Coordinates of C-alpha atoms in Angstrom, one line a residue:
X36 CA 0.0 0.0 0.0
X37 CA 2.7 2.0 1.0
X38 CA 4.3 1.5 -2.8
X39 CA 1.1 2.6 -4.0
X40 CA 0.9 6.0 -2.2
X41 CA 4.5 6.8 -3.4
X42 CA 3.6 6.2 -6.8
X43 CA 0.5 8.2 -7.3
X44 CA 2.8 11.0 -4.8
X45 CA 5.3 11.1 -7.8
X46 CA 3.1 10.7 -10.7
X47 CA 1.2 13.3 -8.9
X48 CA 4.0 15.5 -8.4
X49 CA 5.6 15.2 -12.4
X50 CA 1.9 15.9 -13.4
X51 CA 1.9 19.1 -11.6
X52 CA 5.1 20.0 -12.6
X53 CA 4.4 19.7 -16.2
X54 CA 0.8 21.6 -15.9
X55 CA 3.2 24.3 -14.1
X56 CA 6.0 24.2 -17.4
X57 CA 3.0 24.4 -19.3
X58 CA 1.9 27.6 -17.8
X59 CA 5.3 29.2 -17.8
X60 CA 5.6 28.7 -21.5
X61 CA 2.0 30.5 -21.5
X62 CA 2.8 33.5 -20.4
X63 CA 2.2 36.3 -22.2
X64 CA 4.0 38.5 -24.5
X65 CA 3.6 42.3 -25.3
X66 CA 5.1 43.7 -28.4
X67 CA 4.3 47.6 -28.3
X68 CA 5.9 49.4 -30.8
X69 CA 5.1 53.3 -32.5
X70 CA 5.9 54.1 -36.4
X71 CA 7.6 57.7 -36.9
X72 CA 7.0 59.9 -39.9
X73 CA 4.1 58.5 -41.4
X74 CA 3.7 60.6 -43.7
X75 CA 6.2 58.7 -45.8
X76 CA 3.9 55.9 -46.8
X77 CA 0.5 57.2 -45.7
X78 CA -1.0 53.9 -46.6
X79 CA 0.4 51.7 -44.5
X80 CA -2.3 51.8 -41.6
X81 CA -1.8 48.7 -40.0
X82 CA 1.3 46.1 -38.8
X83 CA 1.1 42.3 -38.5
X84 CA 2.5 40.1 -36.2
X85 CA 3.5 36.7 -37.7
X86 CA 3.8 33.5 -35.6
X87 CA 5.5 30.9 -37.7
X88 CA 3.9 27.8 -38.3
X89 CA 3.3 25.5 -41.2
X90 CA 3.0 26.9 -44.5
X91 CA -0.1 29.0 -44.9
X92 CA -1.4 28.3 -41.7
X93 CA 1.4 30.6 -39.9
X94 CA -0.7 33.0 -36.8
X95 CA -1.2 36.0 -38.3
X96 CA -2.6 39.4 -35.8
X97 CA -2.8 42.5 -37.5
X98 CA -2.8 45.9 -35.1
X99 CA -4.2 49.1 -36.3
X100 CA -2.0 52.2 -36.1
X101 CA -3.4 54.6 -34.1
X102 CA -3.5 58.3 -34.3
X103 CA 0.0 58.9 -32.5
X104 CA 1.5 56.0 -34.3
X105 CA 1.0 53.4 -31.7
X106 CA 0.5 49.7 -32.2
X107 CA 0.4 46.2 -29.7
X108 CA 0.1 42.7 -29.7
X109 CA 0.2 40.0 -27.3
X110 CA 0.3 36.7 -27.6
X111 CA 1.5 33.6 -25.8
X112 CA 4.7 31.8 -27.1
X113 CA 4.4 28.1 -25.9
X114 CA 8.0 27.8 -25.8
X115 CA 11.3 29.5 -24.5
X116 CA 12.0 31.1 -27.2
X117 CA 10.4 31.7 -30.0
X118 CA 11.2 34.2 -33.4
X119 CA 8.7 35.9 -35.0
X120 CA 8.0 38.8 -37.1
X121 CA 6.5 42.3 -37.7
X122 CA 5.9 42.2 -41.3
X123 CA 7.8 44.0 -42.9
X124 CA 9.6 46.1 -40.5
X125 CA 11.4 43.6 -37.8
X126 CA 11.7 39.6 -39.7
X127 CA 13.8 38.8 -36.9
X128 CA 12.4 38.9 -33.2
X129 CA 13.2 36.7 -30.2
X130 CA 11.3 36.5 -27.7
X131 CA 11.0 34.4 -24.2
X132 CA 7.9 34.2 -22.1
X133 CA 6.8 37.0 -20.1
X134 CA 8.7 38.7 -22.5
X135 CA 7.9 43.2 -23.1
X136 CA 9.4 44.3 -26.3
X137 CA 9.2 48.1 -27.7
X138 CA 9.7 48.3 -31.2
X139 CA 10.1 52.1 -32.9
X140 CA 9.7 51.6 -36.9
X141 CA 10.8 55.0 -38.9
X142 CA 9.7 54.5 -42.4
X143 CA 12.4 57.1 -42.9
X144 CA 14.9 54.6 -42.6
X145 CA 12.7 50.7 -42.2
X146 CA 16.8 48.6 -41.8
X147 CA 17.0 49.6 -38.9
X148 CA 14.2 49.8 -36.5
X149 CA 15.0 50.5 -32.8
X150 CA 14.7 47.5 -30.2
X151 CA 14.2 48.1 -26.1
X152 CA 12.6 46.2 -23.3
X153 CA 13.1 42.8 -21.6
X154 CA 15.1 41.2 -24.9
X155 CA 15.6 44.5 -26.1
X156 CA 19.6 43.8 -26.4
X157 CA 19.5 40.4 -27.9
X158 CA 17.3 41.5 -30.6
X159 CA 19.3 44.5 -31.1
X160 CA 22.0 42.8 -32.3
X161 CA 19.9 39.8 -34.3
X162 CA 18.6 42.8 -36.0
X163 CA 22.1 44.6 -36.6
X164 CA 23.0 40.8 -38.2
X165 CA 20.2 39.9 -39.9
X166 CA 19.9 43.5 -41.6
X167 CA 23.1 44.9 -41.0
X168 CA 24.9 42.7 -44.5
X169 CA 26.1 40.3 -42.2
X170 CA 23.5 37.4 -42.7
X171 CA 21.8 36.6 -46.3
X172 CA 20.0 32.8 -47.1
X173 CA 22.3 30.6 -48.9
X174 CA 21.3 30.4 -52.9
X175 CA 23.6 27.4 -54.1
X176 CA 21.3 25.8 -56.6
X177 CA 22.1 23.2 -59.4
X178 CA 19.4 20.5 -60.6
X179 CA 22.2 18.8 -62.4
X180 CA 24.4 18.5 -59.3
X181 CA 25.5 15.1 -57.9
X182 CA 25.1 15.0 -53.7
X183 CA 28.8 15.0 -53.3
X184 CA 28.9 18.0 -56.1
X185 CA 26.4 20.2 -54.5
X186 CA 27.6 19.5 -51.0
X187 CA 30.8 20.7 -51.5
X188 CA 29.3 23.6 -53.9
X189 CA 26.9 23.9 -50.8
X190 CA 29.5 24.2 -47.7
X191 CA 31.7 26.7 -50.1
X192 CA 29.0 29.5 -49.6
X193 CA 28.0 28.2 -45.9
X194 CA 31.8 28.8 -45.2
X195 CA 31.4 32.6 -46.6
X196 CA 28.3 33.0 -44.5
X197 CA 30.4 32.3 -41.3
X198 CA 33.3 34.5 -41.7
X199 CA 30.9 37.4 -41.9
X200 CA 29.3 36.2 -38.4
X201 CA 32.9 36.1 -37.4
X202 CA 33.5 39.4 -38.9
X203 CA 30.1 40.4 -37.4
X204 CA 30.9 39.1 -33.6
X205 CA 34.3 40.3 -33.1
X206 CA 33.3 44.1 -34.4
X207 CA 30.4 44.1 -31.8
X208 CA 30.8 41.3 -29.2
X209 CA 27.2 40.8 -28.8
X210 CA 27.3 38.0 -26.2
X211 CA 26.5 34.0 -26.2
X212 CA 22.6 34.3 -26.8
X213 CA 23.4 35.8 -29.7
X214 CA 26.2 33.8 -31.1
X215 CA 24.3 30.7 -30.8
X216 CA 21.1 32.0 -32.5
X217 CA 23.3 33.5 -35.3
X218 CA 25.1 29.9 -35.9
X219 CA 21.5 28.0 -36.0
X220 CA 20.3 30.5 -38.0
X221 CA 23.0 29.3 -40.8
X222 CA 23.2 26.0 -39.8
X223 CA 19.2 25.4 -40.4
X224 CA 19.6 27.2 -43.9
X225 CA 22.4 25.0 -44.8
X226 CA 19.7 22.0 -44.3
X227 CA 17.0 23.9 -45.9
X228 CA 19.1 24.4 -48.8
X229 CA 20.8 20.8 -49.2
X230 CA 17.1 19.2 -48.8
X231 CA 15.7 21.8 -51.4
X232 CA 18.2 20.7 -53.6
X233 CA 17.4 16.4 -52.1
X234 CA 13.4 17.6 -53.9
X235 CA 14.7 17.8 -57.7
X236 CA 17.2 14.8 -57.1
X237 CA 14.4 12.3 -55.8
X238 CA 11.7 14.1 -57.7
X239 CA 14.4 13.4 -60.9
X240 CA 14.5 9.8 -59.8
X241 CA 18.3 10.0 -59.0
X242 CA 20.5 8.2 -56.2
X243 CA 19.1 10.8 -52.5
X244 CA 21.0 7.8 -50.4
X245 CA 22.9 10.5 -49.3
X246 CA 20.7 12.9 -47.9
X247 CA 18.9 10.3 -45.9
X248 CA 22.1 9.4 -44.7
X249 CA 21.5 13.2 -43.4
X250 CA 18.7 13.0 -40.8
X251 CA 20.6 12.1 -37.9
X252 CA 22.2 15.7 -38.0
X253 CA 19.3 16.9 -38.1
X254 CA 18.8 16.3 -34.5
X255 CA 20.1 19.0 -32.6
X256 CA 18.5 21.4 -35.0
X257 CA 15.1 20.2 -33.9
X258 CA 15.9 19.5 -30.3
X259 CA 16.6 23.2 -29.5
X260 CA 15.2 25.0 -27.0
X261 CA 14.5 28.0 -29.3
X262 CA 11.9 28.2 -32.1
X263 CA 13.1 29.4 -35.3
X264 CA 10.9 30.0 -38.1
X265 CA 13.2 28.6 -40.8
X266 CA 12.9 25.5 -39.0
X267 CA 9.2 25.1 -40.5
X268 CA 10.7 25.1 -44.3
X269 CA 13.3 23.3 -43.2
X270 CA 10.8 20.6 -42.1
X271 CA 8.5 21.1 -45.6
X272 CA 11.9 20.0 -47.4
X273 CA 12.6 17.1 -45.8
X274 CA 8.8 16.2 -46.0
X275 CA 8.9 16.7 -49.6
X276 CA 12.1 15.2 -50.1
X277 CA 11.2 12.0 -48.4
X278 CA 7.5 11.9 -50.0
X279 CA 8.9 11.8 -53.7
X280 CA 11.9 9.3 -52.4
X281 CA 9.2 7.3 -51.2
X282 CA 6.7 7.4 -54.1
X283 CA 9.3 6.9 -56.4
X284 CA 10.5 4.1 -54.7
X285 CA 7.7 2.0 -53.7
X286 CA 4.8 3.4 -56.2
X287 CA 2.6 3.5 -53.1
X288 CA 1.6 7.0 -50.6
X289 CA 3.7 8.3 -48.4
X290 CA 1.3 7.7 -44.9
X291 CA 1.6 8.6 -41.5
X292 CA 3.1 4.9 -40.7
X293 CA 5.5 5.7 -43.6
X294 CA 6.3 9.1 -41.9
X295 CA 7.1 7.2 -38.2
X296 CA 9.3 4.4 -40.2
X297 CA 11.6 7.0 -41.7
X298 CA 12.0 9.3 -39.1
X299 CA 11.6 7.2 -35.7
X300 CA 13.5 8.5 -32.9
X301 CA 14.6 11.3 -34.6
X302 CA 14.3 15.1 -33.5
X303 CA 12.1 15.9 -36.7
X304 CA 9.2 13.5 -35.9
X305 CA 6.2 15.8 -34.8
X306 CA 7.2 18.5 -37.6
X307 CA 6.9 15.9 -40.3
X308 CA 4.0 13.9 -38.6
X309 CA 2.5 17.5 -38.9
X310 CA 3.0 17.6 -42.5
X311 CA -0.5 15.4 -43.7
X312 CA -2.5 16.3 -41.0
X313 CA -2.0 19.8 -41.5
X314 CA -3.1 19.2 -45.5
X315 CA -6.0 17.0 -44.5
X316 CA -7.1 19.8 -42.4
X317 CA -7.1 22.1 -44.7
X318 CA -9.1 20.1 -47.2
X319 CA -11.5 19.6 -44.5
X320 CA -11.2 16.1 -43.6
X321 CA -11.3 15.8 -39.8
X322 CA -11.1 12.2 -39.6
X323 CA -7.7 11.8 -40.0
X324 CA -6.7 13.4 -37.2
X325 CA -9.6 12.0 -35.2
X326 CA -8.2 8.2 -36.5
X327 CA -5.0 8.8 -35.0
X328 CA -5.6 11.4 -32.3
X329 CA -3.8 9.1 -29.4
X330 CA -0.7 8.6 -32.0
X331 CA -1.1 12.6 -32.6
X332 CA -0.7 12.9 -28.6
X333 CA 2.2 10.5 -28.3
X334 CA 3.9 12.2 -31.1
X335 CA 3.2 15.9 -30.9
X336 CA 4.1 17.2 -27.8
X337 CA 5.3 20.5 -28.0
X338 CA 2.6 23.2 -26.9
X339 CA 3.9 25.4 -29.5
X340 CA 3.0 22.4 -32.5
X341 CA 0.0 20.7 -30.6
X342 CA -1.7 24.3 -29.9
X343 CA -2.2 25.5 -33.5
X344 CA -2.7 22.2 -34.8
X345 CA -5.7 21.7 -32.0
X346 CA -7.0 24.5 -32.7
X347 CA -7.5 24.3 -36.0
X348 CA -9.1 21.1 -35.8
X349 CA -11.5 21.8 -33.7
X350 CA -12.5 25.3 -35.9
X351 CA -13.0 22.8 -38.6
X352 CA -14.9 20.5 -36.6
X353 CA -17.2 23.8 -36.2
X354 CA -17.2 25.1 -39.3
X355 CA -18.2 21.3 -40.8
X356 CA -21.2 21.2 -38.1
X357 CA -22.3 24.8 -39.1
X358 CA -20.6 26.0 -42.5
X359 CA -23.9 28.3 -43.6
X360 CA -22.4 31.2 -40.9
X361 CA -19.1 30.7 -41.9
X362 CA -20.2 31.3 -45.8
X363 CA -22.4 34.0 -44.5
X364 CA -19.6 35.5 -42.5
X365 CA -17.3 35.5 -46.0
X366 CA -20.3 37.2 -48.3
X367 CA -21.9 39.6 -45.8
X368 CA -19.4 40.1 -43.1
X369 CA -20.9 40.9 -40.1
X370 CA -24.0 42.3 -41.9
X371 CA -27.7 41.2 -41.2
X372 CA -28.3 40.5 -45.1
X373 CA -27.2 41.0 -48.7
X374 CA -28.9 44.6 -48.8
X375 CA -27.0 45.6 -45.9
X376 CA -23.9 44.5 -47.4
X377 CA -24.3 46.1 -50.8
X378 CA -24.5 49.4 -48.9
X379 CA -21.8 48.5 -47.1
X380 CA -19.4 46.8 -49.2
X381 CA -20.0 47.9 -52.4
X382 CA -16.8 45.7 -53.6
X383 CA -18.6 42.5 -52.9
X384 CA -21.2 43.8 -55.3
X385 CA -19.8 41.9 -58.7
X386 CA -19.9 39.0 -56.5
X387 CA -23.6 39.1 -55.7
X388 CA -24.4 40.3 -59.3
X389 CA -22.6 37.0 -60.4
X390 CA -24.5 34.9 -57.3
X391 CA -28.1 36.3 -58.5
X392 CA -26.9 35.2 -62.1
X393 CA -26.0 32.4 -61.5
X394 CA -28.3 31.3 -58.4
X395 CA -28.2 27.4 -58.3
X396 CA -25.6 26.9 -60.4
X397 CA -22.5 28.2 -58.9
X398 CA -20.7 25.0 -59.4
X399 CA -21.2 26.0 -63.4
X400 CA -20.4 29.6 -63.0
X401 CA -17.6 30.3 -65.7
X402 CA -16.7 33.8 -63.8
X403 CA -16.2 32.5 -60.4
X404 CA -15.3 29.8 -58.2
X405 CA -15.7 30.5 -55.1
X406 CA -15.6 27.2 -53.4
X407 CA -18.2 28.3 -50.5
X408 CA -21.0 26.4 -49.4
X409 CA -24.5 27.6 -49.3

């Protein structure tokens, strides 16, 4: 009995722990931030906050600019560290949990915005790196290219990149947060380059041995503690890579089972398990996560993959059981009724003028395809 007391005590007490990590990596962030001299694109009237993700389903907010030039965001990181970005104004942010950032954007001069509060320093310096001609994405491309050819081709241009970091830390000695996210930031577009290249090859049909023989390096990349968004295309090339390796290979679909098989016990599991669940959510099917939803929980544990994952799940799960006030919502907006919106939105009117034309037919409408449900 005594055994069994201890036992529920410790499971008890990791359970509690974890609910507790959990709601660390919750906490809150506030990026404030105010745009100077306006006047020089008067247009620009809002800014967006990007939180990578999987391709086209990245977290998008969008803040108004106010009257004195003011914007804000906040937003909950799930993870230590995370980068995100202020389209177009700051690609580069870091922040931790709890974190208060204040970013001053001068459209007078948009390279170089000014960076204070909590991380103000470390992301000082990413942005003097990242937009200061110290840091630019590796470009080595050649279809024609043998492994061996392109990896040498490859590390010739990776070896450039690094002297400038050199040059770059010994002219400003920004400290060791910043030197290790300036080497994973060319060390994960390294990978993203070698396994954009790996796509023709095995799309081609050719000998990829070689970059499969690349995964276990992958590890540390993906077993970070911070969360770069590069890491998100350098997932979609592997994904790719391996599907057309795959379907080449054995003439058959490149499944979820396939996905465990080729990548078990590696760091880069839950981004590629991602991969077709993410696509069959977007085409709507729900029951392929719901078919392996305990796997999905063994698999995807990371609050910063499970959350947005989740969450659009269940919106699709909504939007299946109700999708008239979703297509509503996308004709009408938040109006009561077509007349309102007419009035209101005058540039939805071709739109209606085409529904009314073609009212019961829309799947034979030559002008439009709109792909909504009514």
């Amino acid at each position: 009995m005594k055994h069994l007391c201890l036992l529920f005590a410790i499971l008890s007490f990791l359970s509690c722990k974890a609910q507790k990590g959990h709601e660390d990596l919750a906490k809150e962030v506030i990026i404030s931030g105010r745009v100077f001299n306006r006047e020089v694109y008067p247009k620009e009237k809002e800014v967006k906050l990007e939180i990578p993700y999987l391709s086209g389903l990245e977290t998008v907010y969008t803040s108004p600019i106010a009257d004195d030039g003011t914007f804000c965001f906040r937003f909950s990181p799930y993870a230590s560290t995370r980068e995100v970005a202020l389209r177009n104004y700051a690609e580069h942010l870091y922040v931790h949990p709890g974190d208060s950032l204040h970013v001053e954007i001068d459209f007078n001069n948009l390279l170089h915005p000014r960076i204070t509060g909590t991380s103000g320093a470390l992301n000082q310096y990413m942005a003097l790196f990242t937009e200061g001609g110290y840091y630019r994405r590796l470009s080595s491309y050649n279809r024609e290219a043998s492994f061996d050819e392109f990896e040498k081709e490859l590390k010739t241009e990776y070896a450039s990149l690094l002297e400038r970091r050199a040059d770059f830390l010994k002219e400003h000695s920004p400290g060791a947060e910043v030197e290790e996210y300036t080497a994973d930031l060319l060390l994960i577009d390294y990978y993203t380059a070698l396994f954009g290249n790996a796509i023709s090859q095995a799309a081609d049909g050719k000998d990829v041995s070689g970059y499969k023989a690349l995964l276990p390096e992958l590890d540390p990349v993906f077993s970070g503690k911070t969360v770069f968004s590069s890491l998100f295309s350098l997932a979609a090339n592997v994904y790719i890579f391996l599907y057309f390796e795959h379907t080449r290979r054995e003439k058959s679909d490149f499944d979820l089972a396939n996905v465990i098989e080729v990548s078990k016990d590696r760091a880069i599991l839950p981004y590629l398990y991602l991969q077709p669940i993410g696509t069959s959510l977007c085409d709507n099917d729900t029951t392929y996560i719901a078919d392996h939803r305990s796997q999905f929980d063994s698999i995807v544990r990371a609050p910063y993959l499970r959350q947005p994952m989740l969450k659009l799940y269940q919106d699709k799960v909504n939007y299946l059981k109700a999708p008239q006030a979703i297509s509503h919502y996308m004709l009408y907006g938040d109006n009561a009724d077509e007349a309102t919106a007419r009035e209101k939105m005058p540039f939805m009117i071709p739109v209606y003028n085409l529904l009314e034309k073609y009212a019961g037919k829309v799947d034979t409408c030559p002008e439009m395809n709109t792909g909504l449900f009514f």
